Coordinates of C-alpha atoms in Angstrom, one line a residue:
M1 CA 2.2 16.6 -4.8
G2 CA 5.7 17.0 -6.2
M3 CA 6.2 20.2 -4.3
Q4 CA 5.0 18.9 -1.0
A5 CA 7.2 15.7 -1.2
D6 CA 10.0 18.1 -1.9
E7 CA 9.2 20.5 1.1
D8 CA 9.2 17.6 3.4
D9 CA 12.6 16.1 2.1
F10 CA 10.9 12.9 1.3
T11 CA 13.6 10.4 0.1
G12 CA 12.1 7.4 0.2
K13 CA 13.9 6.1 3.1
L14 CA 12.1 3.1 4.9
G15 CA 9.0 3.8 6.7
Q16 CA 9.4 7.7 5.8
L17 CA 5.9 9.5 5.3
S18 CA 4.3 12.2 3.6
V19 CA 0.8 13.0 3.1
V20 CA -1.0 15.3 1.0
R21 CA -4.6 16.6 0.8
L22 CA -6.3 16.5 -2.5
A23 CA -9.2 19.0 -3.2
S24 CA -12.2 18.3 -5.4
S25 CA -11.6 14.7 -5.7
K26 CA -13.2 11.2 -4.2
I27 CA -9.8 10.3 -3.0
K28 CA -9.3 12.4 0.2
R29 CA -5.7 12.2 0.7
L30 CA -2.7 10.7 -0.9
A31 CA 0.2 9.4 1.1
L32 CA 3.9 8.6 0.0
V33 CA 5.8 5.8 2.1
G34 CA 9.3 5.2 1.8
L35 CA 10.3 1.5 1.2
G36 CA 14.0 1.8 1.4
R37 CA 16.5 0.7 -1.2
A38 CA 15.0 -0.9 -4.5
N39 CA 17.2 -3.8 -4.7
N40 CA 16.0 -4.8 -1.1
V41 CA 12.3 -4.8 -2.1
M42 CA 12.6 -6.6 -5.0
D43 CA 14.3 -9.4 -3.3
A44 CA 11.5 -11.9 -2.2
V45 CA 13.2 -13.3 0.6
Y46 CA 14.3 -10.2 2.6
A47 CA 11.6 -7.6 1.3
S48 CA 8.8 -8.9 3.6
D49 CA 9.8 -6.5 6.4
S50 CA 9.8 -3.4 4.0
W51 CA 6.5 -4.3 2.7
R52 CA 4.8 -4.8 6.1
I53 CA 6.1 -1.4 7.2
L54 CA 4.2 0.1 4.3
G55 CA 1.1 -1.3 5.2
F56 CA 1.7 -0.6 8.8
T57 CA 2.6 2.9 8.4
A58 CA -0.3 3.7 5.9
A59 CA -3.0 2.1 8.0
R60 CA -1.7 3.8 11.3
I61 CA -2.0 7.5 9.3
A62 CA -5.5 6.5 7.8
K63 CA -6.8 5.4 11.7
Q64 CA -5.3 8.5 13.0
L65 CA -7.2 10.6 10.4
K66 CA -10.3 8.6 11.0
M67 CA -10.5 7.3 7.2
C68 CA -12.9 4.8 6.4
S69 CA -11.2 3.2 3.5
M70 CA -7.5 3.1 2.0
G71 CA -5.8 1.8 -1.2
L72 CA -2.6 0.6 -1.4
A73 CA -0.5 0.5 -4.4
A74 CA 3.5 0.0 -5.1
M75 CA 5.1 1.5 -7.8
D76 CA 7.5 -0.1 -10.3
T77 CA 5.7 -3.6 -9.7
N78 CA 6.5 -4.7 -13.5
L79 CA 10.0 -5.0 -12.1
M80 CA 9.0 -7.9 -9.7
D81 CA 9.0 -11.5 -10.1
E82 CA 5.7 -13.5 -9.1
S83 CA 7.1 -14.7 -5.8
S84 CA 8.0 -11.0 -4.7
K85 CA 4.7 -9.9 -5.6
L86 CA 3.2 -12.7 -3.7
V87 CA 5.5 -11.8 -0.6
A88 CA 4.7 -8.0 -0.8
V89 CA 0.7 -8.9 -1.0
E90 CA 0.8 -10.8 2.2
S91 CA 3.2 -8.6 4.1
I92 CA 1.4 -5.6 3.1
A93 CA -1.8 -7.0 4.5
S94 CA -0.2 -8.0 7.5
G95 CA 1.1 -4.7 8.2
A96 CA -2.1 -3.2 7.5
I97 CA -4.2 -5.4 10.2
L98 CA -1.6 -4.6 12.8
G99 CA -1.3 -0.8 11.9
T100 CA -5.2 -0.8 12.6
Y101 CA -4.9 -2.9 16.0
E102 CA -5.0 -1.5 19.3
D103 CA -5.5 -3.3 22.8
T104 CA -8.5 -1.7 24.2
R105 CA -9.5 -4.4 26.5
F106 CA -8.6 -2.6 29.9
K107 CA -9.8 1.1 28.8
S108 CA -12.9 2.5 30.0
E109 CA -13.5 4.5 26.9
A110 CA -12.2 2.6 23.7
K111 CA -12.1 4.4 20.4
P112 CA -12.5 1.9 17.8
S113 CA -10.9 2.3 14.2
K114 CA -13.2 3.5 11.3
L115 CA -10.9 1.9 8.4
T116 CA -12.9 -0.9 7.5
Q117 CA -11.7 -1.6 4.2
V118 CA -8.0 -1.9 2.7
A119 CA -7.4 -2.6 -1.0
V120 CA -4.1 -3.9 -2.3
M121 CA -3.6 -2.6 -5.4
S122 CA -1.1 -2.9 -8.3
L123 CA 0.0 -6.6 -7.7
G124 CA -2.4 -8.4 -9.6
T125 CA -5.3 -10.5 -9.0
G126 CA -6.2 -14.2 -8.7
S127 CA -6.5 -17.3 -6.7
D128 CA -2.8 -17.0 -5.5
R129 CA -3.5 -13.5 -4.2
D130 CA -6.4 -14.5 -2.5
E131 CA -4.3 -17.3 -0.8
A132 CA -1.5 -14.5 0.1
L133 CA -4.4 -12.6 1.7
R134 CA -5.6 -15.5 3.5
R135 CA -2.5 -16.6 5.1
A136 CA -1.9 -12.9 5.8
V137 CA -5.0 -12.7 7.9
C138 CA -4.4 -16.2 9.7
I139 CA -0.9 -15.2 10.6
T140 CA -1.7 -12.0 11.8
A141 CA -4.6 -13.2 13.9
G142 CA -2.1 -15.4 15.6
V143 CA 0.4 -12.6 16.2
I144 CA -2.7 -10.8 17.9
V145 CA -3.4 -13.7 20.1
A146 CA 0.1 -13.4 21.4
K147 CA 0.2 -9.6 21.7
Q148 CA -3.1 -9.9 24.0
L149 CA -1.8 -12.8 25.9
V150 CA 1.5 -11.3 26.8
A151 CA 0.1 -7.6 27.4
A152 CA -2.5 -9.1 29.9
P153 CA -1.7 -8.1 33.6
A154 CA -0.9 -11.3 35.8
N155 CA -4.0 -10.9 37.7
V156 CA -6.1 -11.5 34.6
L157 CA -3.6 -14.0 32.8
T158 CA -3.2 -16.4 35.6
P159 CA -1.7 -19.7 34.6
G160 CA -5.5 -21.2 34.7
A161 CA -6.5 -18.1 32.3
L162 CA -3.6 -19.3 30.0
A163 CA -4.8 -22.9 30.0
D164 CA -8.2 -21.5 29.0
A165 CA -6.8 -19.5 26.0
A166 CA -5.2 -22.8 24.8
V167 CA -8.5 -24.7 25.2
S168 CA -10.2 -22.0 23.4
I169 CA -7.9 -22.4 20.6
A170 CA -8.3 -25.8 20.2
M171 CA -12.3 -25.4 20.1
A172 CA -11.9 -22.6 17.4
H173 CA -9.8 -25.1 15.3
S174 CA -11.3 -28.5 16.6
E175 CA -11.2 -30.3 13.3
V176 CA -7.1 -30.2 13.5
L177 CA -6.3 -29.0 17.3
T178 CA -6.9 -30.9 20.4
C179 CA -5.8 -29.7 23.8
T180 CA -4.6 -31.4 27.1
I181 CA -4.2 -29.8 30.4
L182 CA -2.1 -31.4 33.0
E183 CA -3.1 -30.6 36.6
K184 CA -0.8 -30.4 39.5
V185 CA -1.5 -33.8 40.7
D186 CA -0.7 -35.2 36.8
C187 CA 2.5 -33.4 36.7
E188 CA 3.5 -34.9 40.3
A189 CA 2.9 -38.3 38.6
L190 CA 5.3 -37.6 35.8
G191 CA 8.0 -36.6 38.1
M192 CA 7.9 -33.0 37.0
G193 CA 9.9 -31.7 40.2
A194 CA 11.8 -28.8 38.6
F195 CA 8.3 -27.3 37.2
L196 CA 6.3 -28.0 40.5
G197 CA 9.2 -26.5 42.3
V198 CA 8.9 -23.2 40.8
A199 CA 5.0 -23.2 40.8
N200 CA 4.9 -24.0 44.6
G201 CA 5.2 -20.6 45.6
S202 CA 1.9 -19.4 44.2
D203 CA -1.6 -19.7 45.1
Q204 CA -2.6 -19.9 41.5
P205 CA -2.4 -23.7 40.7
P206 CA 0.0 -24.8 37.9
K207 CA -1.2 -25.8 34.5
F208 CA 0.6 -27.7 32.0
I209 CA -0.6 -26.9 28.4
H210 CA -0.4 -29.6 25.4
L211 CA -2.0 -28.5 22.3
K212 CA -1.6 -31.0 19.2
Y213 CA -2.2 -30.4 15.6
C214 CA -2.8 -32.7 13.3
P215 CA -3.2 -32.1 9.4
P216 CA -6.6 -32.9 8.3
D217 CA -5.8 -35.9 6.2
G218 CA -3.9 -37.6 9.1
V219 CA -1.2 -38.1 7.1
V220 CA 2.2 -37.0 8.7
Y221 CA 5.5 -37.0 7.7
K222 CA 7.1 -34.6 10.3
R223 CA 6.4 -34.1 13.9
V224 CA 7.9 -31.1 15.8
A225 CA 7.3 -29.2 19.0
I226 CA 7.3 -25.9 20.2
V227 CA 7.9 -25.4 23.5
G228 CA 7.1 -21.7 25.2
K229 CA 8.2 -20.6 28.8
G230 CA 5.1 -20.0 30.9
I231 CA 5.7 -17.8 33.7
C232 CA 2.6 -15.7 34.1
F233 CA 4.3 -13.5 36.6
D234 CA 8.2 -13.8 37.7
S235 CA 8.7 -12.0 41.4
G236 CA 12.3 -13.6 41.3
G237 CA 11.4 -15.5 44.2
Y238 CA 13.4 -15.4 47.1
N239 CA 16.2 -14.0 44.9
I240 CA 13.3 -11.2 44.7
K241 CA 13.7 -8.6 41.9
T242 CA 14.7 -5.6 43.2
G243 CA 16.9 -2.1 41.9
A244 CA 15.7 0.6 39.1
N245 CA 16.6 -1.9 36.1
C246 CA 15.0 -5.0 37.3
A247 CA 11.6 -4.3 35.4
V248 CA 9.9 -6.1 38.2
E249 CA 6.5 -4.1 36.9
L250 CA 6.9 -5.9 33.3
M251 CA 7.2 -9.6 34.8
K252 CA 3.8 -10.2 33.1
F253 CA 5.6 -10.7 30.0
D254 CA 7.3 -13.5 31.1
M255 CA 4.9 -16.0 29.5
G256 CA 6.1 -14.0 26.2
G257 CA 7.3 -17.8 25.1
A258 CA 4.0 -19.1 25.8
G259 CA 2.3 -16.7 24.4
A260 CA 3.9 -16.8 20.9
A261 CA 3.5 -20.4 21.0
L262 CA -0.3 -20.5 21.5
G263 CA -0.2 -17.5 18.8
A264 CA 1.4 -19.7 16.4
A265 CA -1.3 -22.7 17.2
S266 CA -3.7 -20.4 16.3
A267 CA -2.4 -19.6 13.2
I268 CA -1.3 -23.5 12.4
G269 CA -5.0 -24.2 13.1
A270 CA -6.3 -22.0 10.7
L271 CA -3.7 -22.3 7.8
K272 CA -3.8 -26.2 8.3
P273 CA -0.3 -27.5 6.9
K274 CA 0.0 -30.9 5.3
G275 CA 2.0 -33.4 6.5
V276 CA 3.7 -32.0 9.7
E277 CA 2.1 -32.9 13.2
V278 CA 3.1 -30.1 15.6
H279 CA 3.1 -30.1 19.3
F280 CA 2.6 -26.6 21.3
I281 CA 3.8 -27.2 25.0
S282 CA 4.0 -24.9 27.9
A283 CA 4.4 -25.5 31.8
A284 CA 2.5 -22.6 33.2
C285 CA 2.8 -20.9 36.7
E286 CA 3.9 -17.9 38.5
N287 CA 7.0 -17.6 40.5
M288 CA 6.2 -15.9 43.6
I289 CA 7.1 -15.9 47.6
S290 CA 5.3 -17.7 50.1
G291 CA 6.0 -20.5 52.8
K292 CA 5.7 -23.0 50.1
G293 CA 8.0 -21.6 47.8
M294 CA 11.3 -22.4 46.6
R295 CA 14.1 -21.5 48.6
P296 CA 17.6 -20.6 47.3
G297 CA 19.5 -24.0 48.1
D298 CA 17.0 -26.1 47.6
I299 CA 17.3 -29.4 45.4
V300 CA 14.6 -30.5 42.8
T301 CA 14.4 -33.4 40.4
A302 CA 13.3 -32.8 36.9
M303 CA 11.3 -35.4 35.0
N304 CA 14.3 -37.5 33.6
G305 CA 15.8 -37.9 36.9
I306 CA 18.7 -35.0 36.8
T307 CA 18.9 -33.2 40.3
I308 CA 19.3 -29.4 40.3
E309 CA 20.6 -27.3 42.9
V310 CA 18.8 -24.0 42.8
N311 CA 21.2 -21.2 43.9
N312 CA 18.9 -18.7 42.3
T313 CA 15.2 -18.6 42.5
D314 CA 15.2 -16.1 39.8
A315 CA 16.6 -18.5 37.3
E316 CA 13.3 -20.2 37.3
G317 CA 12.4 -20.2 33.6
R318 CA 14.9 -22.9 32.9
L319 CA 13.6 -25.2 35.4
T320 CA 10.1 -25.1 34.1
L321 CA 11.3 -25.7 30.7
A322 CA 13.7 -28.4 32.0
D323 CA 10.4 -30.9 32.5
S324 CA 8.7 -29.2 29.2
L325 CA 11.6 -30.5 26.8
V326 CA 12.0 -33.9 28.5
Y327 CA 8.0 -34.0 27.9
A328 CA 8.4 -33.1 24.5
C329 CA 11.5 -35.3 23.7
R330 CA 9.2 -38.4 25.1
L331 CA 6.4 -37.3 22.1
R332 CA 9.3 -38.7 19.8
V333 CA 9.1 -35.7 17.7
D334 CA 11.8 -35.0 15.1
A335 CA 12.8 -31.7 16.0
I336 CA 12.2 -29.1 19.0
V337 CA 11.9 -25.1 19.3
D338 CA 12.0 -23.8 22.8
L339 CA 11.5 -20.0 23.2
A340 CA 11.8 -17.8 26.5
T341 CA 12.2 -14.5 27.9
L342 CA 15.0 -16.2 29.6
T343 CA 18.1 -13.8 30.2
G344 CA 19.0 -10.2 30.6
A345 CA 22.3 -11.2 29.2
C346 CA 20.8 -11.7 25.9
V347 CA 19.2 -8.4 25.8
V348 CA 22.7 -6.9 26.7
A349 CA 24.2 -8.8 23.7
L350 CA 21.9 -8.1 21.2
G351 CA 19.5 -5.1 22.4
H352 CA 15.8 -5.0 22.4
E353 CA 15.2 -5.7 18.7
V354 CA 16.8 -9.2 18.0
G355 CA 16.6 -12.5 19.8
G356 CA 19.3 -15.0 20.2
F357 CA 19.0 -18.7 19.4
F358 CA 21.3 -21.5 20.2
T359 CA 21.5 -24.9 18.2
P360 CA 24.2 -27.6 17.8
S361 CA 22.5 -28.5 14.3
A362 CA 23.5 -26.3 11.3
T363 CA 20.2 -27.4 9.5
M364 CA 18.4 -26.3 12.4
A365 CA 20.3 -23.0 12.0
Q366 CA 19.7 -22.3 8.5
Q367 CA 16.2 -23.1 8.9
L368 CA 15.4 -20.5 11.3
E369 CA 17.5 -18.0 10.1
T370 CA 15.6 -18.5 6.7
A371 CA 12.3 -18.3 8.5
A372 CA 13.0 -15.3 10.4
Q373 CA 13.9 -13.2 7.1
I374 CA 11.1 -14.2 5.3
A375 CA 8.8 -13.5 8.5
G376 CA 10.7 -9.9 8.7
E377 CA 11.9 -10.8 12.4
K378 CA 15.6 -10.3 13.7
I379 CA 17.4 -13.4 15.0
W380 CA 21.0 -14.1 15.4
R381 CA 22.8 -17.2 16.2
M382 CA 24.5 -17.4 19.5
P383 CA 27.4 -19.9 20.2
L384 CA 27.2 -22.8 22.5
V385 CA 30.4 -22.9 24.3
E386 CA 30.6 -26.3 25.5
Q387 CA 33.6 -25.3 27.9
Y388 CA 31.3 -23.3 30.1
K389 CA 29.4 -26.2 31.0
Q390 CA 31.6 -27.3 33.7
T391 CA 30.2 -23.7 35.5
L392 CA 27.0 -25.8 36.1
E393 CA 28.4 -28.5 37.9
S394 CA 27.1 -28.6 41.5
P395 CA 28.9 -30.4 44.5
I396 CA 26.1 -31.5 46.0
A397 CA 23.6 -32.5 42.8
D398 CA 23.9 -32.9 39.0
L399 CA 23.7 -29.2 38.1
V400 CA 23.2 -25.9 39.5
N401 CA 20.8 -23.6 37.6
T402 CA 23.0 -20.5 37.7
S403 CA 26.7 -20.0 37.6
G404 CA 27.6 -16.3 37.2
R405 CA 26.7 -13.3 35.1
D406 CA 29.3 -13.8 32.2
G407 CA 27.9 -15.6 29.4
G408 CA 24.6 -16.0 31.2
S409 CA 22.7 -16.5 28.0
I410 CA 25.1 -19.3 26.7
K411 CA 25.0 -21.1 30.2
A412 CA 21.0 -21.0 30.3
A413 CA 21.3 -22.5 26.7
L414 CA 23.7 -25.5 27.9
F415 CA 21.6 -26.0 30.9
L416 CA 18.5 -26.5 28.7
K417 CA 20.5 -28.8 26.2
E418 CA 21.0 -31.2 29.3
F419 CA 17.2 -32.0 28.9
V420 CA 17.2 -32.6 25.3
D421 CA 17.6 -36.2 24.0
P422 CA 21.1 -36.7 22.3
G423 CA 20.9 -36.4 18.5
M424 CA 17.5 -34.4 18.8
E425 CA 17.2 -31.5 16.3
W426 CA 16.7 -28.8 18.6
A427 CA 16.9 -24.8 18.7
H428 CA 16.4 -22.3 22.0
L429 CA 15.5 -19.1 21.2
D430 CA 15.8 -16.2 24.0
I431 CA 13.2 -13.8 23.3
A432 CA 13.8 -11.4 26.4
G433 CA 14.3 -8.5 24.4
P434 CA 12.1 -8.4 21.2
V435 CA 8.7 -9.6 22.9
W436 CA 8.1 -6.1 24.5
N437 CA 8.4 -2.5 22.9
R438 CA 9.7 -0.4 25.6
K439 CA 8.8 2.8 23.4
T440 CA 5.1 2.0 23.0
G441 CA 4.9 -0.3 26.1
T442 CA 3.3 -2.9 23.9
A443 CA 3.6 -6.5 23.4
T444 CA 5.1 -7.3 19.9
G445 CA 3.7 -10.8 19.0
Y446 CA 7.4 -11.9 18.3
P447 CA 8.3 -14.5 16.9
V448 CA 4.8 -15.9 15.9
R449 CA 5.5 -15.2 12.2
T450 CA 9.1 -16.9 12.5
L451 CA 7.6 -20.1 14.3
V452 CA 4.8 -20.3 11.2
K453 CA 7.2 -19.8 8.5
W454 CA 9.6 -22.8 10.3
I455 CA 6.8 -24.9 10.5
D456 CA 5.8 -24.2 6.7
Q457 CA 9.4 -25.5 6.1
Q458 CA 9.0 -28.9 7.7
Q459 CA 5.6 -29.0 5.4
I460 CA 7.9 -28.6 2.5
V461 CA 10.0 -31.6 4.1
A462 CA 6.9 -33.4 4.3
G463 CA 5.9 -32.8 0.6
V464 CA 9.7 -34.1 -0.4
A465 CA 9.2 -37.3 1.4
D466 CA 5.7 -37.8 0.1
S467 CA 7.3 -37.7 -3.5

């Protein structure tokens, strides 16, 4: 084995793989997977991504080799403390599940993985390990929910189908989740003119989705909301997407925020955290072109009475989010995270691996950064430059929905801030880059894990309140 590793120049680099076939043994193959620097692996906060890559890489090669079972063991685990071992167990299991996952719903000849058993070894046993494995299964199931929703084509995942998915999640966890679907007439009665302005161009009726999680014992100390952009297809409207880089063929993923919110709802429904009430909200519709469609220059009125001059119909997500944020604030929650595939400007700034987030709250910033580190997902805090707000002023309405390409993601966040109550703990997460893997052509499930870890933090706050 040593010779084979030497020949392959195995150095232990993160994700590096060397596979050896063993003769005359019940174990058919032995694989070495690199975890990177030892210090990073031993740190419980930063190690999850390395362990997840171990599970993913090993499971992926096991699937390719048509193996039925696999054991995963880490070296030098005696150097790890108890919390680091639990992080490793959960992360390895999560990676292994995702490594065997493949979306075959739309293939005529699906070839399911033969890998049915994965053993996580060398990290101890006991009830706390069992709980870590259970968490891995619950959270990864939520990631897969998001991946499937985001990957589904727009002719399959209509706003109605997205609403049906929310109802199904609630039914699967009916002891803790309830679901309300507002129809167009209900949204009209609430004055959701910004949302409906976008929805009017489509033949598909809009659906306003509201999932509510309440802990089993009914005791609540903290109320939070996750608001996800739910544009099931974005043509750009009359400012139609054109040109080689417009990626209109990928605009099925413009409901990536809603997909992640529902994925997180599925995970939370299974995990059942205590002391925290969570609302999952999405205004679902399509942005299409028709005689009923919103025109550039139209003025719409949001739920809170703010009027908006629509100078670009392809900046539609912030309009649907505007009414969603007002709705969330009226639920009297303590904190809101909204997430959206909102701007190409954020992709230009941070690339396809990192989500940008905006918040005026140092507390929210610290919570989200810690949650993302534990989850192994990349986010970066972006500035809310208040001076840019003046570029959103309209001569004939309260606001315009766009104001030039420079600083586009900052201006979009400032626009959303106008629909959040003063003093509300709020963060906006722009996921336009990391929601889709351009290399593999698949949805990533980003940032379900971060959302679940953030909600975990609220549970801790609830526990402090309880004491």
